[in-house]
Coordinates of C-alpha atoms in Angstrom, one line a residue:
M1 CA 120.8 72.7 14.9
E2 CA 121.1 76.1 14.6
T3 CA 122.3 76.5 18.0
E4 CA 124.7 75.7 20.0
R5 CA 123.7 75.3 23.0
I6 CA 120.0 73.5 25.5
L7 CA 116.9 76.2 25.2
L8 CA 113.8 75.5 26.7
A9 CA 111.9 75.9 23.8
H10 CA 114.1 71.9 23.0
G11 CA 111.9 70.1 25.6
S12 CA 108.4 72.3 24.1
G13 CA 106.9 69.5 22.2
G14 CA 107.8 72.0 19.2
E15 CA 108.8 72.8 16.1
L16 CA 113.1 72.1 18.1
S17 CA 112.0 69.2 20.7
H18 CA 111.9 67.6 16.7
E19 CA 114.4 69.0 15.4
L20 CA 116.5 68.4 17.9
V21 CA 114.8 64.2 18.5
A22 CA 115.7 63.6 14.6
S23 CA 119.4 65.2 14.5
L24 CA 120.7 63.5 17.3
F25 CA 118.5 61.1 18.8
V26 CA 117.3 59.3 16.7
K27 CA 120.3 59.8 14.4
V28 CA 122.2 58.1 16.4
F29 CA 119.7 55.7 18.0
T30 CA 118.6 54.6 15.3
N31 CA 116.7 50.9 14.7
S32 CA 113.4 49.9 14.0
F33 CA 111.7 50.1 17.3
L34 CA 112.7 53.8 18.3
D35 CA 112.7 55.1 13.8
P36 CA 108.1 55.0 13.9
L37 CA 108.8 57.8 17.0
D38 CA 105.0 56.3 18.2
D39 CA 104.5 57.8 21.8
M40 CA 105.7 53.8 23.3
A41 CA 107.8 51.5 21.3
V42 CA 106.5 47.8 19.9
L43 CA 108.5 45.0 21.3
R44 CA 107.5 41.8 20.8
V45 CA 108.2 38.9 22.9
G46 CA 107.6 34.6 22.5
E47 CA 103.5 35.3 20.6
N48 CA 103.1 38.5 22.5
R49 CA 103.2 42.7 21.8
L50 CA 104.8 44.1 24.8
A51 CA 104.0 48.3 25.5
F52 CA 107.2 49.9 26.4
T53 CA 107.2 53.6 27.1
T54 CA 109.6 55.9 29.7
D55 CA 108.7 60.4 30.2
S56 CA 109.8 62.7 33.2
Y57 CA 107.7 65.2 34.6
V58 CA 109.2 68.5 36.3
V59 CA 105.7 70.2 36.5
T60 CA 106.4 73.6 38.6
P61 CA 105.2 74.4 40.9
V62 CA 104.5 70.5 42.5
F63 CA 101.3 70.5 43.6
F64 CA 98.8 72.4 41.6
P65 CA 94.9 72.6 40.8
G66 CA 92.5 69.2 40.0
G67 CA 96.8 67.7 41.2
D68 CA 100.3 67.6 41.3
I69 CA 103.8 65.8 40.1
G70 CA 103.2 62.5 41.3
K71 CA 99.6 62.2 39.6
L72 CA 101.4 64.4 36.6
A73 CA 103.8 61.4 37.0
V74 CA 101.8 58.3 35.9
C75 CA 99.0 60.1 34.0
G76 CA 101.3 60.1 31.6
T77 CA 103.2 57.7 31.4
V78 CA 100.1 55.1 31.3
N79 CA 98.3 57.6 29.1
D80 CA 102.0 56.5 26.7
L81 CA 100.8 53.1 26.5
A82 CA 96.6 53.7 26.2
M83 CA 97.9 55.9 22.7
G84 CA 98.8 52.4 21.3
G85 CA 96.0 50.4 22.2
A86 CA 98.3 48.7 25.0
L87 CA 96.4 47.5 28.0
P88 CA 99.4 49.0 30.9
L89 CA 99.9 46.6 33.4
F90 CA 103.7 48.0 35.3
L91 CA 105.7 51.4 36.3
S92 CA 108.4 51.8 37.4
A93 CA 109.0 56.0 39.4
G94 CA 112.4 57.4 39.2
F95 CA 113.5 60.6 41.8
I96 CA 115.6 63.6 42.3
I97 CA 114.5 65.5 45.1
E98 CA 116.2 68.5 45.9
E99 CA 117.7 68.6 49.4
G100 CA 115.3 70.1 52.0
F101 CA 111.7 68.9 50.3
P102 CA 109.6 68.7 53.4
F103 CA 109.4 64.9 54.4
A104 CA 105.5 65.7 54.5
S105 CA 105.8 67.1 50.4
L106 CA 106.9 64.0 49.9
E107 CA 104.5 61.4 51.3
K108 CA 101.5 63.7 49.4
I109 CA 103.4 62.8 46.4
V110 CA 103.9 59.7 46.9
I111 CA 100.5 58.9 48.3
S112 CA 98.8 60.4 45.1
M113 CA 101.0 58.0 42.5
Q114 CA 99.8 55.6 43.9
K115 CA 95.8 56.1 44.3
T116 CA 96.6 57.1 40.2
A117 CA 98.5 53.8 39.4
A118 CA 95.8 52.1 41.5
E119 CA 92.5 53.9 39.7
A120 CA 94.1 52.7 36.3
G121 CA 94.6 49.5 37.5
V122 CA 98.7 49.2 36.8
K123 CA 101.1 48.4 40.0
I124 CA 104.7 50.4 40.1
V125 CA 106.9 47.5 40.8
T126 CA 110.0 49.4 40.5
G127 CA 112.1 52.5 41.4
D128 CA 115.0 54.4 43.0
T129 CA 115.5 57.1 44.9
K130 CA 118.0 60.4 44.2
V131 CA 119.5 63.2 46.2
V132 CA 121.0 66.1 45.1
N133 CA 122.7 69.0 46.7
R134 CA 119.9 72.3 47.3
G135 CA 119.7 74.1 43.9
G136 CA 121.5 70.5 42.5
A137 CA 117.0 70.5 41.1
D138 CA 114.6 72.2 42.2
Q139 CA 112.5 70.3 44.9
I140 CA 111.8 67.1 43.1
F141 CA 111.7 65.8 39.8
I142 CA 110.0 61.8 38.5
N143 CA 110.3 59.4 35.8
T144 CA 107.9 57.0 34.9
A145 CA 108.6 54.2 32.5
G146 CA 105.8 51.6 31.8
I147 CA 105.0 48.2 30.0
G148 CA 101.4 46.9 29.1
L149 CA 100.1 44.4 26.7
I150 CA 99.0 45.7 22.8
P151 CA 95.3 42.9 22.5
D152 CA 95.8 40.8 18.9
G153 CA 94.0 43.0 16.3
V154 CA 95.1 46.0 17.4
G155 CA 97.2 48.2 14.7
I156 CA 97.3 51.6 15.7
S157 CA 100.4 54.2 15.3
G158 CA 100.8 57.6 14.1
S159 CA 101.7 57.0 11.2
L160 CA 98.4 54.9 9.3
A161 CA 96.3 57.9 9.0
R162 CA 94.1 57.8 6.0
P163 CA 92.2 60.1 3.7
G164 CA 88.6 60.3 4.8
D165 CA 89.7 59.4 8.7
R166 CA 87.7 61.4 10.6
I167 CA 89.2 63.5 13.5
L168 CA 88.7 62.7 17.4
L169 CA 88.7 64.9 20.0
S170 CA 88.2 63.1 23.4
G171 CA 86.9 66.9 24.9
S172 CA 87.7 70.9 26.4
I173 CA 91.8 71.3 25.0
G174 CA 93.7 73.9 27.0
D175 CA 92.0 72.9 30.9
H176 CA 95.3 71.3 32.1
G177 CA 98.3 74.5 30.7
V178 CA 95.9 77.6 32.7
A179 CA 95.1 75.1 35.7
I180 CA 99.2 75.0 36.3
L181 CA 99.8 78.8 35.1
S182 CA 97.0 80.0 37.5
S183 CA 99.2 78.3 40.5
R184 CA 102.2 80.3 39.2
E185 CA 103.9 82.8 41.5
G186 CA 103.4 85.7 39.5
L187 CA 100.9 84.9 37.3
Q188 CA 97.8 84.3 39.6
F189 CA 94.7 85.1 38.0
S190 CA 91.1 84.1 39.7
T191 CA 89.9 81.2 37.7
T192 CA 87.9 77.8 39.4
L193 CA 89.6 75.5 36.9
E194 CA 91.3 72.3 37.0
S195 CA 93.5 70.3 35.4
D196 CA 92.3 67.6 33.1
C197 CA 94.9 65.3 34.7
A198 CA 93.4 61.4 34.4
P199 CA 94.4 57.8 33.2
L200 CA 92.5 57.0 30.0
N201 CA 93.6 53.7 29.1
G202 CA 89.7 53.3 30.9
L203 CA 88.4 55.6 27.8
V204 CA 90.9 53.3 24.4
A205 CA 89.6 50.4 26.4
S206 CA 86.3 51.8 25.7
M207 CA 86.7 52.7 23.1
L208 CA 88.1 49.7 20.9
E209 CA 85.1 47.7 22.3
V210 CA 83.5 48.8 19.8
S211 CA 86.1 49.0 16.9
P212 CA 89.1 48.0 16.4
K213 CA 90.0 50.7 13.1
I214 CA 90.6 52.8 15.3
H215 CA 93.7 54.4 13.6
C216 CA 96.2 56.6 15.3
L217 CA 95.9 57.4 18.4
R218 CA 97.6 60.4 20.6
D219 CA 97.7 62.4 24.2
P220 CA 97.7 66.0 23.0
T221 CA 101.0 66.5 25.8
R222 CA 103.7 69.5 25.2
G223 CA 102.7 71.7 21.9
G224 CA 99.1 70.8 22.5
L225 CA 96.7 70.2 19.6
S226 CA 97.8 72.1 17.3
S227 CA 101.3 70.2 17.2
T228 CA 100.0 66.9 17.8
L229 CA 98.2 67.2 14.7
N230 CA 101.0 68.0 12.8
E231 CA 103.3 65.7 13.9
L232 CA 100.1 62.8 13.5
A233 CA 100.3 64.2 9.4
R234 CA 104.4 64.5 9.4
Q235 CA 104.1 60.7 10.2
S236 CA 101.0 60.0 8.3
G237 CA 102.2 62.0 4.9
V238 CA 99.2 63.3 4.7
G239 CA 96.4 66.8 5.4
I240 CA 94.9 67.8 8.5
W241 CA 91.8 69.2 7.5
V242 CA 90.3 71.3 11.2
E243 CA 87.3 72.5 12.4
E244 CA 87.2 75.6 15.1
Q245 CA 84.2 76.0 15.8
R246 CA 84.3 72.1 16.0
I247 CA 87.1 72.5 18.6
P248 CA 86.0 72.4 22.2
I249 CA 87.5 75.3 24.9
K250 CA 86.5 76.3 27.9
E251 CA 85.4 79.6 29.0
E252 CA 87.7 80.5 31.2
V253 CA 90.7 78.6 29.1
R254 CA 89.6 81.5 26.5
G255 CA 89.4 84.1 28.8
A256 CA 92.4 83.3 30.5
C257 CA 94.1 82.6 27.1
E258 CA 92.9 86.4 25.8
L259 CA 94.5 87.3 29.2
L260 CA 97.5 86.2 28.7
G261 CA 97.8 86.0 25.0
L262 CA 97.3 82.6 24.7
D263 CA 96.5 80.3 22.0
P264 CA 93.9 77.4 23.1
L265 CA 95.7 75.3 20.6
I266 CA 98.9 75.2 21.7
L267 CA 98.1 74.6 25.4
A268 CA 98.9 71.5 27.5
N269 CA 96.5 68.8 28.8
E270 CA 97.4 65.8 30.6
G271 CA 93.8 64.1 30.0
K272 CA 92.5 64.0 26.6
L273 CA 93.2 62.2 23.8
V274 CA 92.8 62.5 19.8
A275 CA 91.9 59.3 17.7
V276 CA 92.1 58.8 14.3
V277 CA 89.4 56.4 12.7
A278 CA 88.2 54.9 10.0
P279 CA 84.7 57.6 8.5
E280 CA 82.1 54.2 8.7
A281 CA 83.5 54.3 12.4
A282 CA 83.2 57.6 13.4
A283 CA 79.6 57.7 14.8
K284 CA 79.9 54.6 17.0
I285 CA 83.1 55.6 18.6
L286 CA 81.9 59.5 19.0
Q287 CA 79.0 57.0 20.9
R288 CA 81.5 55.3 23.0
M289 CA 83.3 58.3 24.1
Q290 CA 80.3 60.4 24.8
A291 CA 79.7 57.8 27.0
H292 CA 83.2 57.5 29.0
P293 CA 83.3 59.5 32.0
L294 CA 86.6 60.7 30.6
G295 CA 84.8 61.5 26.9
K296 CA 81.4 63.1 27.0
D297 CA 82.4 66.2 25.5
A298 CA 84.4 64.6 22.5
A299 CA 83.9 65.7 18.7
I300 CA 84.0 65.1 15.5
I301 CA 87.1 67.8 14.8
G302 CA 87.6 67.6 10.8
E303 CA 89.1 65.1 8.8
V304 CA 91.9 63.9 7.2
Q305 CA 93.4 64.2 3.1
E306 CA 95.8 64.2 0.7
E307 CA 96.5 67.2 0.9
P308 CA 97.8 69.2 2.0
R309 CA 100.5 66.6 3.0
G310 CA 102.7 67.1 6.5
K311 CA 99.8 70.0 7.4
V312 CA 97.3 71.2 9.0
V313 CA 94.7 73.6 8.4
L314 CA 91.5 75.4 10.8
R315 CA 89.0 76.0 8.6
T316 CA 88.2 79.6 11.2
S317 CA 85.3 80.7 13.4
I318 CA 84.5 83.0 10.0
G319 CA 85.1 80.6 7.1
S320 CA 88.9 82.0 6.1
T321 CA 91.5 79.5 6.1
R322 CA 95.0 78.8 8.3
L323 CA 97.5 76.9 8.7
M324 CA 98.4 75.4 12.3
D325 CA 101.7 75.6 13.6
M326 CA 103.7 73.5 15.6
I327 CA 104.2 76.1 18.4
V328 CA 109.1 77.2 17.9
G329 CA 109.9 79.6 20.9
E330 CA 108.4 78.2 24.3
P331 CA 105.8 79.9 25.9
L332 CA 104.8 77.7 28.8
P333 CA 108.5 76.5 30.6
R334 CA 107.8 73.3 33.1
I335 CA 104.2 72.4 32.3
C336 CA 104.5 69.3 32.6

């Protein structure tokens, strides 16, 4: 590690996050379940394959347009399971609450979690609560872990992209990031945009109904579309080529990014997915995605090639090409 202390950028989902995970956590914890570095570990229990994942949520503010930290905590873990093609079943919920946090707000968050869990078809079956001194945390942090069942015939991993595969995106990017920014003190600007926060397991199940030839799935959360595509390119050892004009971006997001000097390709999303699928299955999978409420704006945005291995190339709207890199710094802390 080049730095001797942890920086906010180590939690950005970008280059420093990956460096931290690779140089410390994977190095020390290495085992065959962890090392693939997918969104969840695949565990075989008897004849069944279980998907197991965990994530922590520290978003600020805790209530934002289109959601809250509780909804985010359920959707995030459900989506990590879904990105392995698993059927999410059970969640745990751990709360770290700062002394003085309003009970009414906590009740609103808990009710939101239950409502979202019911929407996703999962049950919250265990949990934990800790209260820390005033100033020991920022209002409330939530950790959720989840278990799901991977159906027979489903094999999805970030390492399975192959040349010729098509890259599908389920909808417009950057909505969550802009919704969070619009509600932050000192950054308020006029927009009706809401977070895209949503459980994606129903969309994934619908896609798998029409074809099992889905090689990779990933939800572009921290680090946005740019970091997600780079993760897949590195894991699979392939080149990914993306057409800028095909990437759905709402005008509100473009406007906010121009105002704040941000790149929509690095903004977090909490209700979108990237799918890498076999070329012969791309059209029917896209059609099924577009028939689902959470995939109605889905598009094929690019394809996998042999070269440049481990890199992502963007063909811009003016006909040039440039590399899409992972973010290095931390332009948007506490986004999820």
